[in-house]
PDB file of C-alpha atoms in Angstrom:
ATOM      1  CA  UNK A 703      -5.805   2.159-170.081  1.00  0.00           C
ATOM      2  CA  UNK A 704      -3.379   4.596-171.482  1.00  0.00           C
ATOM      3  CA  UNK A 705      -0.156   3.265-169.905  1.00  0.00           C
ATOM      4  CA  UNK A 706      -0.566  -0.672-170.534  1.00  0.00           C
ATOM      5  CA  UNK A 707       1.248  -3.088-168.334  1.00  0.00           C
ATOM      6  CA  UNK A 708       0.460  -6.724-167.124  1.00  0.00           C
ATOM      7  CA  UNK A 709      -0.285  -5.121-163.546  1.00  0.00           C
ATOM      8  CA  UNK A 710      -2.742  -2.392-164.952  1.00  0.00           C
ATOM      9  CA  UNK A 711      -4.453  -4.774-167.139  1.00  0.00           C
ATOM     10  CA  UNK A 712      -5.188  -7.115-164.118  1.00  0.00           C
ATOM     11  CA  UNK A 713      -6.312  -4.134-162.116  1.00  0.00           C
ATOM     12  CA  UNK A 714      -8.517  -3.014-164.991  1.00  0.00           C
ATOM     13  CA  UNK A 715      -9.940  -6.500-165.373  1.00  0.00           C
ATOM     14  CA  UNK A 716     -10.763  -6.917-161.641  1.00  0.00           C
ATOM     15  CA  UNK A 717     -11.980  -3.400-161.155  1.00  0.00           C
ATOM     16  CA  UNK A 718     -15.693  -2.368-161.543  1.00  0.00           C
ATOM     17  CA  UNK A 719     -17.133   0.135-163.773  1.00  0.00           C
ATOM     18  CA  UNK A 720     -17.947   3.131-161.918  1.00  0.00           C
ATOM     19  CA  UNK A 721     -21.489   4.438-162.643  1.00  0.00           C
ATOM     20  CA  UNK A 722     -22.597   1.503-164.682  1.00  0.00           C
ATOM     21  CA  UNK A 723     -26.140   0.583-163.849  1.00  0.00           C
ATOM     22  CA  UNK A 724     -27.049  -1.437-166.913  1.00  0.00           C
ATOM     23  CA  UNK A 725     -26.052  -4.641-165.424  1.00  0.00           C
ATOM     24  CA  UNK A 726     -27.483  -4.260-161.823  1.00  0.00           C
ATOM     25  CA  UNK A 727     -30.866  -5.475-162.435  1.00  0.00           C
ATOM     26  CA  UNK A 728     -29.720  -8.613-164.556  1.00  0.00           C
ATOM     27  CA  UNK A 729     -27.197  -9.200-161.690  1.00  0.00           C
ATOM     28  CA  UNK A 730     -29.881  -9.131-158.989  1.00  0.00           C
ATOM     29  CA  UNK A 731     -32.108 -11.560-161.051  1.00  0.00           C
ATOM     30  CA  UNK A 732     -29.256 -13.864-161.574  1.00  0.00           C
ATOM     31  CA  UNK A 733     -28.111 -13.992-157.940  1.00  0.00           C
ATOM     32  CA  UNK A 734     -31.855 -14.859-156.995  1.00  0.00           C
ATOM     33  CA  UNK A 735     -31.998 -17.541-159.377  1.00  0.00           C
ATOM     34  CA  UNK A 736     -28.656 -18.848-158.194  1.00  0.00           C
ATOM     35  CA  UNK A 737     -30.205 -18.999-154.824  1.00  0.00           C
ATOM     36  CA  UNK A 738     -32.980 -21.053-155.954  1.00  0.00           C
ATOM     37  CA  UNK A 739     -30.760 -23.497-157.836  1.00  0.00           C
ATOM     38  CA  UNK A 740     -28.643 -23.941-154.672  1.00  0.00           C
ATOM     39  CA  UNK A 741     -31.954 -24.478-152.682  1.00  0.00           C
ATOM     40  CA  UNK A 742     -33.295 -27.221-155.086  1.00  0.00           C
ATOM     41  CA  UNK A 743     -29.750 -28.967-154.884  1.00  0.00           C
ATOM     42  CA  UNK A 744     -29.693 -28.940-150.994  1.00  0.00           C
ATOM     43  CA  UNK A 745     -33.456 -29.739-150.848  1.00  0.00           C
ATOM     44  CA  UNK A 746     -32.888 -32.847-152.953  1.00  0.00           C
ATOM     45  CA  UNK A 747     -29.808 -33.954-151.030  1.00  0.00           C
ATOM     46  CA  UNK A 748     -31.436 -33.750-147.650  1.00  0.00           C
ATOM     47  CA  UNK A 749     -33.375 -36.753-148.515  1.00  0.00           C
ATOM     48  CA  UNK A 750     -30.674 -38.786-150.127  1.00  0.00           C
ATOM     49  CA  UNK A 751     -27.406 -37.809-148.623  1.00  0.00           C
ATOM     50  CA  UNK A 752     -27.537 -40.394-145.836  1.00  0.00           C
ATOM     51  CA  UNK A 753     -28.291 -43.259-148.053  1.00  0.00           C
ATOM     52  CA  UNK A 754     -25.567 -42.095-150.509  1.00  0.00           C
ATOM     53  CA  UNK A 755     -22.565 -41.226-148.417  1.00  0.00           C
ATOM     54  CA  UNK A 756     -23.797 -41.669-144.833  1.00  0.00           C
ATOM     55  CA  UNK A 757     -22.290 -44.317-142.430  1.00  0.00           C
ATOM     56  CA  UNK A 758     -24.540 -46.993-143.775  1.00  0.00           C
ATOM     57  CA  UNK A 759     -24.825 -45.483-147.155  1.00  0.00           C
ATOM     58  CA  UNK A 760     -23.784 -46.845-150.697  1.00  0.00           C
ATOM     59  CA  UNK A 761     -20.422 -45.152-150.668  1.00  0.00           C
ATOM     60  CA  UNK A 762     -19.699 -43.979-147.002  1.00  0.00           C
ATOM     61  CA  UNK A 763     -17.843 -40.587-146.903  1.00  0.00           C
ATOM     62  CA  UNK A 764     -15.880 -41.764-143.700  1.00  0.00           C
ATOM     63  CA  UNK A 765     -14.436 -44.705-145.654  1.00  0.00           C
ATOM     64  CA  UNK A 766     -13.454 -42.530-148.471  1.00  0.00           C
ATOM     65  CA  UNK A 767     -11.789 -39.775-146.470  1.00  0.00           C
ATOM     66  CA  UNK A 768      -9.786 -42.407-144.595  1.00  0.00           C
ATOM     67  CA  UNK A 769      -8.543 -43.786-147.939  1.00  0.00           C
ATOM     68  CA  UNK A 770      -7.563 -40.386-149.006  1.00  0.00           C
ATOM     69  CA  UNK A 771      -5.755 -39.761-145.866  1.00  0.00           C
ATOM     70  CA  UNK A 772      -3.976 -43.176-146.263  1.00  0.00           C
ATOM     71  CA  UNK A 773      -2.675 -42.258-149.798  1.00  0.00           C
ATOM     72  CA  UNK A 774      -2.052 -38.492-149.605  1.00  0.00           C
ATOM     73  CA  UNK A 775      -1.637 -37.713-145.791  1.00  0.00           C
ATOM     74  CA  UNK A 776      -2.155 -34.187-144.847  1.00  0.00           C
ATOM     75  CA  UNK A 777      -2.385 -33.292-148.502  1.00  0.00           C
ATOM     76  CA  UNK A 778      -5.768 -35.230-148.471  1.00  0.00           C
ATOM     77  CA  UNK A 779      -7.285 -32.067-147.099  1.00  0.00           C
ATOM     78  CA  UNK A 780      -6.577 -30.207-150.233  1.00  0.00           C
ATOM     79  CA  UNK A 781      -7.483 -33.279-152.383  1.00  0.00           C
ATOM     80  CA  UNK A 782     -10.745 -33.471-150.740  1.00  0.00           C
ATOM     81  CA  UNK A 783     -11.901 -30.014-149.362  1.00  0.00           C
ATOM     82  CA  UNK A 784     -15.028 -30.836-147.360  1.00  0.00           C
ATOM     83  CA  UNK A 785     -16.600 -30.016-143.923  1.00  0.00           C
ATOM     84  CA  UNK A 786     -16.896 -34.039-143.463  1.00  0.00           C
ATOM     85  CA  UNK A 787     -13.362 -33.989-142.155  1.00  0.00           C
ATOM     86  CA  UNK A 788     -14.846 -32.844-138.839  1.00  0.00           C
ATOM     87  CA  UNK A 789     -17.510 -35.540-138.833  1.00  0.00           C
ATOM     88  CA  UNK A 790     -19.277 -37.635-141.542  1.00  0.00           C
ATOM     89  CA  UNK A 791     -22.156 -38.790-139.290  1.00  0.00           C
ATOM     90  CA  UNK A 792     -25.774 -38.642-140.071  1.00  0.00           C
ATOM     91  CA  UNK A 793     -26.327 -35.304-138.253  1.00  0.00           C
ATOM     92  CA  UNK A 794     -23.409 -33.663-139.876  1.00  0.00           C
ATOM     93  CA  UNK A 795     -24.704 -34.668-143.269  1.00  0.00           C
ATOM     94  CA  UNK A 796     -28.288 -33.506-142.510  1.00  0.00           C
ATOM     95  CA  UNK A 797     -26.971 -30.281-140.941  1.00  0.00           C
ATOM     96  CA  UNK A 798     -24.881 -29.350-144.028  1.00  0.00           C
ATOM     97  CA  UNK A 799     -27.938 -29.594-146.183  1.00  0.00           C
ATOM     98  CA  UNK A 800     -30.161 -27.625-143.884  1.00  0.00           C
ATOM     99  CA  UNK A 801     -27.323 -24.908-143.549  1.00  0.00           C
ATOM    100  CA  UNK A 802     -27.182 -24.781-147.385  1.00  0.00           C
ATOM    101  CA  UNK A 803     -30.793 -24.439-147.668  1.00  0.00           C
ATOM    102  CA  UNK A 804     -31.020 -21.519-145.175  1.00  0.00           C
ATOM    103  CA  UNK A 805     -28.268 -19.737-146.816  1.00  0.00           C
ATOM    104  CA  UNK A 806     -29.770 -20.308-150.215  1.00  0.00           C
ATOM    105  CA  UNK A 807     -33.024 -18.788-148.998  1.00  0.00           C
ATOM    106  CA  UNK A 808     -31.324 -15.730-147.512  1.00  0.00           C
ATOM    107  CA  UNK A 809     -29.439 -15.326-150.877  1.00  0.00           C
ATOM    108  CA  UNK A 810     -32.810 -15.169-152.493  1.00  0.00           C
ATOM    109  CA  UNK A 811     -33.955 -12.571-149.998  1.00  0.00           C
ATOM    110  CA  UNK A 812     -30.723 -10.494-150.726  1.00  0.00           C
ATOM    111  CA  UNK A 813     -29.429 -10.709-147.213  1.00  0.00           C
ATOM    112  CA  UNK A 814     -25.638 -10.491-147.169  1.00  0.00           C
ATOM    113  CA  UNK A 815     -25.320 -12.072-150.688  1.00  0.00           C
ATOM    114  CA  UNK A 816     -21.431 -12.671-150.569  1.00  0.00           C
ATOM    115  CA  UNK A 817     -21.638 -14.401-147.182  1.00  0.00           C
ATOM    116  CA  UNK A 818     -24.642 -16.532-148.191  1.00  0.00           C
ATOM    117  CA  UNK A 819     -22.965 -17.644-151.495  1.00  0.00           C
ATOM    118  CA  UNK A 820     -19.657 -18.444-149.533  1.00  0.00           C
ATOM    119  CA  UNK A 821     -21.859 -20.781-147.082  1.00  0.00           C
ATOM    120  CA  UNK A 822     -23.754 -22.298-149.978  1.00  0.00           C
ATOM    121  CA  UNK A 823     -20.401 -22.882-151.985  1.00  0.00           C
ATOM    122  CA  UNK A 824     -18.726 -24.395-148.903  1.00  0.00           C
ATOM    123  CA  UNK A 825     -21.554 -26.659-148.048  1.00  0.00           C
ATOM    124  CA  UNK A 826     -21.973 -27.900-151.633  1.00  0.00           C
ATOM    125  CA  UNK A 827     -18.286 -28.444-152.203  1.00  0.00           C
ATOM    126  CA  UNK A 828     -18.256 -30.583-149.048  1.00  0.00           C
ATOM    127  CA  UNK A 829     -20.796 -32.884-150.716  1.00  0.00           C
ATOM    128  CA  UNK A 830     -19.188 -32.910-154.028  1.00  0.00           C
ATOM    129  CA  UNK A 831     -15.727 -33.652-152.597  1.00  0.00           C
ATOM    130  CA  UNK A 832     -16.799 -36.460-150.745  1.00  0.00           C
ATOM    131  CA  UNK A 833     -19.694 -37.974-152.879  1.00  0.00           C
ATOM    132  CA  UNK A 834     -17.360 -39.931-155.197  1.00  0.00           C
ATOM    133  CA  UNK A 835     -19.316 -41.553-157.919  1.00  0.00           C
ATOM    134  CA  UNK A 836     -22.438 -39.592-157.027  1.00  0.00           C
ATOM    135  CA  UNK A 837     -20.729 -36.063-157.888  1.00  0.00           C
ATOM    136  CA  UNK A 838     -19.262 -36.653-161.431  1.00  0.00           C
ATOM    137  CA  UNK A 839     -22.077 -34.840-163.108  1.00  0.00           C
ATOM    138  CA  UNK A 840     -21.440 -31.744-165.239  1.00  0.00           C
ATOM    139  CA  UNK A 841     -24.240 -29.842-163.298  1.00  0.00           C
ATOM    140  CA  UNK A 842     -22.275 -30.259-160.176  1.00  0.00           C
ATOM    141  CA  UNK A 843     -19.190 -28.721-161.677  1.00  0.00           C
ATOM    142  CA  UNK A 844     -21.237 -25.815-163.387  1.00  0.00           C
ATOM    143  CA  UNK A 845     -22.973 -24.951-160.086  1.00  0.00           C
ATOM    144  CA  UNK A 846     -19.646 -24.971-158.276  1.00  0.00           C
ATOM    145  CA  UNK A 847     -17.995 -22.812-160.770  1.00  0.00           C
ATOM    146  CA  UNK A 848     -20.854 -20.323-160.955  1.00  0.00           C
ATOM    147  CA  UNK A 849     -20.959 -20.156-157.169  1.00  0.00           C
ATOM    148  CA  UNK A 850     -17.349 -19.467-156.870  1.00  0.00           C
ATOM    149  CA  UNK A 851     -17.291 -16.755-159.486  1.00  0.00           C
ATOM    150  CA  UNK A 852     -20.508 -15.207-158.096  1.00  0.00           C
ATOM    151  CA  UNK A 853     -18.565 -14.525-154.900  1.00  0.00           C
ATOM    152  CA  UNK A 854     -16.928 -11.842-156.711  1.00  0.00           C
ATOM    153  CA  UNK A 855     -19.909 -10.830-158.921  1.00  0.00           C
ATOM    154  CA  UNK A 856     -22.232 -10.183-155.998  1.00  0.00           C
ATOM    155  CA  UNK A 857     -22.568  -6.821-154.289  1.00  0.00           C
ATOM    156  CA  UNK A 858     -20.925  -6.036-150.924  1.00  0.00           C
ATOM    157  CA  UNK A 859     -23.129  -5.264-147.823  1.00  0.00           C
ATOM    158  CA  UNK A 860     -25.697  -6.876-145.675  1.00  0.00           C
ATOM    159  CA  UNK A 861     -28.721  -5.534-147.530  1.00  0.00           C
ATOM    160  CA  UNK A 862     -27.525  -4.139-150.891  1.00  0.00           C
ATOM    161  CA  UNK A 863     -30.549  -3.943-152.738  1.00  0.00           C
ATOM    162  CA  UNK A 864     -29.587  -3.642-156.486  1.00  0.00           C
ATOM    163  CA  UNK A 865     -25.797  -3.015-155.379  1.00  0.00           C
ATOM    164  CA  UNK A 866     -25.592   0.431-156.937  1.00  0.00           C
ATOM    165  CA  UNK A 867     -22.544   1.174-154.661  1.00  0.00           C
ATOM    166  CA  UNK A 868     -20.817  -2.097-155.728  1.00  0.00           C
ATOM    167  CA  UNK A 869     -21.056  -2.768-159.303  1.00  0.00           C
ATOM    168  CA  UNK A 870     -19.756  -6.174-160.591  1.00  0.00           C
ATOM    169  CA  UNK A 871     -16.151  -6.406-161.603  1.00  0.00           C
ATOM    170  CA  UNK A 872     -15.272  -6.869-165.446  1.00  0.00           C
ATOM    171  CA  UNK A 873     -13.678 -10.183-164.636  1.00  0.00           C
ATOM    172  CA  UNK A 874     -16.524 -11.750-162.762  1.00  0.00           C
ATOM    173  CA  UNK A 875     -19.029 -10.832-165.428  1.00  0.00           C
ATOM    174  CA  UNK A 876     -16.738 -12.135-168.244  1.00  0.00           C
ATOM    175  CA  UNK A 877     -16.014 -15.443-166.565  1.00  0.00           C
ATOM    176  CA  UNK A 878     -19.772 -16.165-165.974  1.00  0.00           C
ATOM    177  CA  UNK A 879     -20.450 -15.344-169.560  1.00  0.00           C
ATOM    178  CA  UNK A 880     -17.542 -17.580-170.583  1.00  0.00           C
ATOM    179  CA  UNK A 881     -18.805 -20.435-168.252  1.00  0.00           C
ATOM    180  CA  UNK A 882     -22.212 -20.196-170.175  1.00  0.00           C
ATOM    181  CA  UNK A 883     -20.673 -20.309-173.527  1.00  0.00           C
ATOM    182  CA  UNK A 884     -18.239 -23.052-172.670  1.00  0.00           C
ATOM    183  CA  UNK A 885     -20.818 -25.271-171.409  1.00  0.00           C
ATOM    184  CA  UNK A 886     -23.028 -24.946-174.510  1.00  0.00           C
ATOM    185  CA  UNK A 887     -20.138 -25.124-176.811  1.00  0.00           C
ATOM    186  CA  UNK A 888     -18.521 -28.259-175.261  1.00  0.00           C
ATOM    187  CA  UNK A 889     -21.797 -29.980-174.914  1.00  0.00           C
ATOM    188  CA  UNK A 890     -22.376 -29.568-178.714  1.00  0.00           C
ATOM    189  CA  UNK A 891     -18.796 -30.639-179.656  1.00  0.00           C
ATOM    190  CA  UNK A 892     -19.084 -33.888-177.540  1.00  0.00           C
ATOM    191  CA  UNK A 893     -22.424 -34.643-179.291  1.00  0.00           C
ATOM    192  CA  UNK A 894     -21.162 -34.112-182.648  1.00  0.00           C
ATOM    193  CA  UNK A 895     -17.846 -35.873-182.092  1.00  0.00           C
ATOM    194  CA  UNK A 896     -19.730 -38.833-180.395  1.00  0.00           C
ATOM    195  CA  UNK A 897     -21.279 -39.810-183.878  1.00  0.00           C
ATOM    196  CA  UNK A 898     -24.908 -39.136-183.223  1.00  0.00           C
ATOM    197  CA  UNK A 899     -26.401 -38.647-186.810  1.00  0.00           C
ATOM    198  CA  UNK A 900     -29.032 -36.069-185.743  1.00  0.00           C
ATOM    199  CA  UNK A 901     -26.322 -33.901-184.522  1.00  0.00           C
ATOM    200  CA  UNK A 902     -23.911 -34.726-187.342  1.00  0.00           C
ATOM    201  CA  UNK A 903     -26.743 -33.615-189.828  1.00  0.00           C
ATOM    202  CA  UNK A 904     -27.849 -30.736-187.655  1.00  0.00           C
ATOM    203  CA  UNK A 905     -31.330 -32.151-187.353  1.00  0.00           C
ATOM    204  CA  UNK A 906     -31.349 -32.655-183.624  1.00  0.00           C
ATOM    205  CA  UNK A 907     -33.643 -29.684-183.130  1.00  0.00           C
ATOM    206  CA  UNK A 908     -36.245 -30.713-185.531  1.00  0.00           C
ATOM    207  CA  UNK A 909     -38.389 -32.486-183.096  1.00  0.00           C
ATOM    208  CA  UNK A 910     -36.919 -30.527-180.038  1.00  0.00           C
TER     209      UNK A 910
END
């Protein structure tokens, strides 16, 4: 960037590197792995979701969404972005899981990766936004974050192969690396600050 300005910096950050091919294979592998992770998440949910947030579940989503509406009004749709606003019945819950599984399989097969990532993200966000106590795990946030960033990391097109015509943007690649670093760093800090002597003395990996 010869003539630096905030606008040019943003354009540079969100632009891809023309001709860069050294990151295409790692991106291809990463997206296939992300599809498998999404599949495992939806596969486990399809057996549990009705018992967790179904109409007769432990924490019914319908009751929660009614409470959100009562407190926030129309802003509740932003507070809890989920497809379950349309319906939170048993069929809708199961359907979201099956649609998510199908989209994750198509992502693994490298068919319209950006579209499949959007569907996976929307389906998983629908669960996390309405699952209350069942969605407070770090792994849920990690998957949502990685899935959202990957919307911009994945290549365009229906059958992009390695995506030579659509290399990843600098911003998406940096944000995924930043997420990976932040998760490990914050986890380590939490363990050390928590007072665990094995982590304080740096001996936790002695018997790992």
